[in-house]
Amino acid sequence: MSNLKQSVTAIKGIGEEIGQQLQEMNIFTIEDLLLYFPYRYEDYRLRDLADVKHEERVTVEGKVHSEPSLSYFGKKRSRLTFRVLVGRYLIKVVCFNQPYHKNKLTLQQPITLTGKWDQHRQTITVSEISFSPYSKTNDVEPVYSTKGKINVKGMRRFIALALQQYSEDLEETLPSMFLKKYKLLSIREAIETIHNPHSHDSLKHARRRFVYEEFLLFQLKMQALRKVEREQSGGIAQDIDSVRLDRFINELPFPLTNAQNRVVNEILNDLKSPFRMNRLLQGDVGSGKTVVAAIALYASILAGYQGALMVPTEILAEQHVASLKELFAPYEINVELLTSSIKGKKRRETLEKLADGVIHIIVGTHALIQDEVHFKKLGIVITDEQHRFGVEQRRVLREKGESPDVLFMTATPIPRTLAITVFGEMDVSIIDEMPAGRKQIETYWVKHDLLDRVLGFIEKELKAGRQAYVICPLIEESDKLDVQNAIDVHSILTHHFKEQWQVGLMHGRLSSHEKDQVMKLFSINEVQILVSTTVVEVGVNVPNATVMVIYDAERFGLSQLHQLRGRVGRGREQSYCILLADPKSEVGKERMKIMTETTDGFELSERDLELRGPGDFFGKKQSGMPEFKIADMVHDYRALEVARDDATKLIQSKEFWTYPEFLPLRNHLKTSGVLSGEKLD
């Protein structure tokens, strides 16, 4: 056993009691302690106040310039104030609950202060006072997350003991080729520096090493998963009739864009290969993913197989069936629908036809994954808006055939950084070009006090025979959030438009059947204005709707606003998105500005990631977001891409699997479960 795998109590100076307390923080071994990294650093550099931002933490040196004043409030609470001359600034110092400093202060005395700077009041609220000139040897001190009786000072001491006694035992994990290529610190230097940085510069170098290492280990795992999945998948090499497929593509009512052509070729190569396809197709709203799906389905049918398309809602399934039937009308392709609403004799007939191979393409909701559904020969499974289905649901559908090819589609543009992290074991195809002649949706940001003008604009569009969506963040009034809710807005608009126009209401508390009813009335123009919460976000196609009004738009992320905006602009008429918002924060204002400047979903998703961070991008429930100790996918995205390229090359090379230099990396894959046995984690 390596020395580092010993219990922390093997460190001289750490007894059983401290060992017990460290265990409560999940620190069991010496290695755990050495890899327990600070979550932030105190910055003790002396700064010129001219360069310090409002509410920033700062350390300054000066001379006491006034007699201290001490006041008490409450039982044991006190406030000590005095003035200090710092360079050319005469500032006020506020010190809470430290009355004992009063007797130590004398005029003209040198003093070093650390605390929060209030630029407007020219005041420092101090957390630390030193009654001497600045004497720190290190500009930067680590701060650790602690628990129970262990404080930050204690943590620093225990880690210093571990470094003193065991740093020699640290073994290098990164191959020397990468250390040289990227000028990275050795593991020993990096760990010593991360716990005890001499300067900001040295800390930056230590951080660089660990960012690259974390990303490389994670990407090795993803690429190894991909390799093993491919090699064990035993997919179908589909023999496609390319002459008939080319004829189908050439006879489409519109030419494919370059991006669609590129993606179609990637998918066809997957279908022909003996490995099972595992591909994510990303395309902005309206970029033409459905026609790509149709080509993939037809290619599989020409090779003698059936295809399945699974979508999240019944109305979306019906829309897909209608558009596929129209596309395949001249080709004698049998397209059928299967949802939970189809019951009795009709359901039995559909299931029989599917099992006999009479149905070529089945489109449906999660009804497709029920036990009674059997295929004669399933060749391809396409899941639309794949993040709406759980991993388990997707797996069940995939297992309906003998290793069918799998294509996941999403209209939620996922930033490249997240795509290669969360979907790293998939191949990713992107349609990043819009079909010719599609009109850009005009987007406006309007304050709530201009609502009357917005209603006037809606009326003008309705008179021209169009329809409108009005989106609200909540269903009912909430004490916590002062936002317009769907039920209130519905009654306001019903009253405003009197009997002239029909106003529908849709929200998440309605049953699936009720939602479908409301959507049907809207899609056949019996309802002209649809007031809804964000349940309308995914895959509803009403080409006649030209106005999208979003109440309290600052409460939504950019990607969600973009998805909502994509519900209009589906017909020939010019469409509009109106953001009703009075954002208080800078981030809220920035969001509104970005929305009016671009309609490119990928650009928006990158900006959204910068504003919100990766955890919020998918929402709290989304699993699959890796936890990194030091690396940050947004901030360090270049390192992520470099690590991914390196990991891909390593996994594909013979040397990686045989050379001793790569043994630590191979061992990591074993301990993470990727290479242990045939089953992947």
Short mmCIF file of N, CA, C and O in Angstrom, two decimals, residues 47 49-58 115-123:
data_model
loop_
_atom_site.label_atom_id
_atom_site.label_comp_id
_atom_site.label_asym_id
_atom_site.label_seq_id
_atom_site.Cartn_x
_atom_site.Cartn_y
_atom_site.Cartn_z
N ARG A 47 -2.86 47.45 -1.81
CA ARG A 47 -3.45 48.00 -3.04
C ARG A 47 -3.61 49.51 -2.91
O ARG A 47 -3.79 50.04 -1.82
N LEU A 49 -6.06 52.44 -3.22
CA LEU A 49 -7.53 52.50 -3.16
C LEU A 49 -8.17 52.98 -4.45
O LEU A 49 -9.34 52.70 -4.72
N ALA A 50 -7.41 53.68 -5.28
CA ALA A 50 -7.95 54.14 -6.57
C ALA A 50 -8.31 52.96 -7.46
O ALA A 50 -9.18 53.05 -8.34
N ASP A 51 -7.64 51.78 -7.24
CA ASP A 51 -7.87 50.60 -8.09
C ASP A 51 -8.87 49.62 -7.49
O ASP A 51 -9.14 48.57 -8.07
N VAL A 52 -9.39 49.95 -6.29
CA VAL A 52 -10.25 48.97 -5.60
C VAL A 52 -11.72 49.25 -5.92
O VAL A 52 -12.17 50.38 -5.85
N LYS A 53 -12.45 48.17 -6.28
CA LYS A 53 -13.87 48.33 -6.62
C LYS A 53 -14.71 48.40 -5.35
O LYS A 53 -14.30 47.93 -4.29
N HIS A 54 -15.92 48.95 -5.51
CA HIS A 54 -16.88 49.05 -4.41
C HIS A 54 -17.18 47.65 -3.85
O HIS A 54 -17.40 46.72 -4.60
N GLU A 55 -17.15 47.51 -2.52
CA GLU A 55 -17.44 46.27 -1.80
C GLU A 55 -16.39 45.17 -1.99
O GLU A 55 -16.62 44.02 -1.65
N GLU A 56 -15.23 45.55 -2.54
CA GLU A 56 -14.16 44.56 -2.69
C GLU A 56 -13.40 44.45 -1.38
O GLU A 56 -13.32 45.41 -0.61
N ARG A 57 -12.83 43.26 -1.12
CA ARG A 57 -12.02 43.06 0.09
C ARG A 57 -10.61 43.54 -0.20
O ARG A 57 -10.06 43.24 -1.25
N VAL A 58 -10.01 44.27 0.73
CA VAL A 58 -8.72 44.89 0.42
C VAL A 58 -7.85 44.97 1.67
O VAL A 58 -8.36 45.01 2.80
N GLY A 115 -10.26 44.48 5.08
CA GLY A 115 -11.71 44.50 5.22
C GLY A 115 -12.41 44.88 3.93
O GLY A 115 -11.79 44.93 2.86
N LYS A 116 -13.72 45.15 4.03
CA LYS A 116 -14.52 45.46 2.84
C LYS A 116 -14.56 46.97 2.61
O LYS A 116 -14.83 47.74 3.53
N TRP A 117 -14.28 47.39 1.37
CA TRP A 117 -14.18 48.80 1.01
C TRP A 117 -15.53 49.33 0.51
O TRP A 117 -16.10 48.79 -0.43
N ASP A 118 -16.03 50.38 1.15
CA ASP A 118 -17.24 51.06 0.67
C ASP A 118 -16.78 52.33 -0.04
O ASP A 118 -16.41 53.32 0.59
N GLN A 119 -16.82 52.26 -1.36
CA GLN A 119 -16.28 53.36 -2.18
C GLN A 119 -17.08 54.65 -1.99
O GLN A 119 -16.53 55.74 -1.96
N HIS A 120 -18.41 54.51 -1.85
CA HIS A 120 -19.27 55.70 -1.76
C HIS A 120 -19.04 56.45 -0.44
O HIS A 120 -18.99 57.67 -0.41
N ARG A 121 -18.89 55.69 0.66
CA ARG A 121 -18.71 56.34 1.97
C ARG A 121 -17.25 56.48 2.35
O ARG A 121 -16.95 56.97 3.43
N GLN A 122 -16.35 55.98 1.48
CA GLN A 122 -14.90 56.03 1.77
C GLN A 122 -14.62 55.40 3.14
O GLN A 122 -13.96 55.98 4.00
N THR A 123 -15.18 54.19 3.31
CA THR A 123 -15.10 53.50 4.61
C THR A 123 -14.62 52.07 4.43
O THR A 123 -15.01 51.39 3.48
#
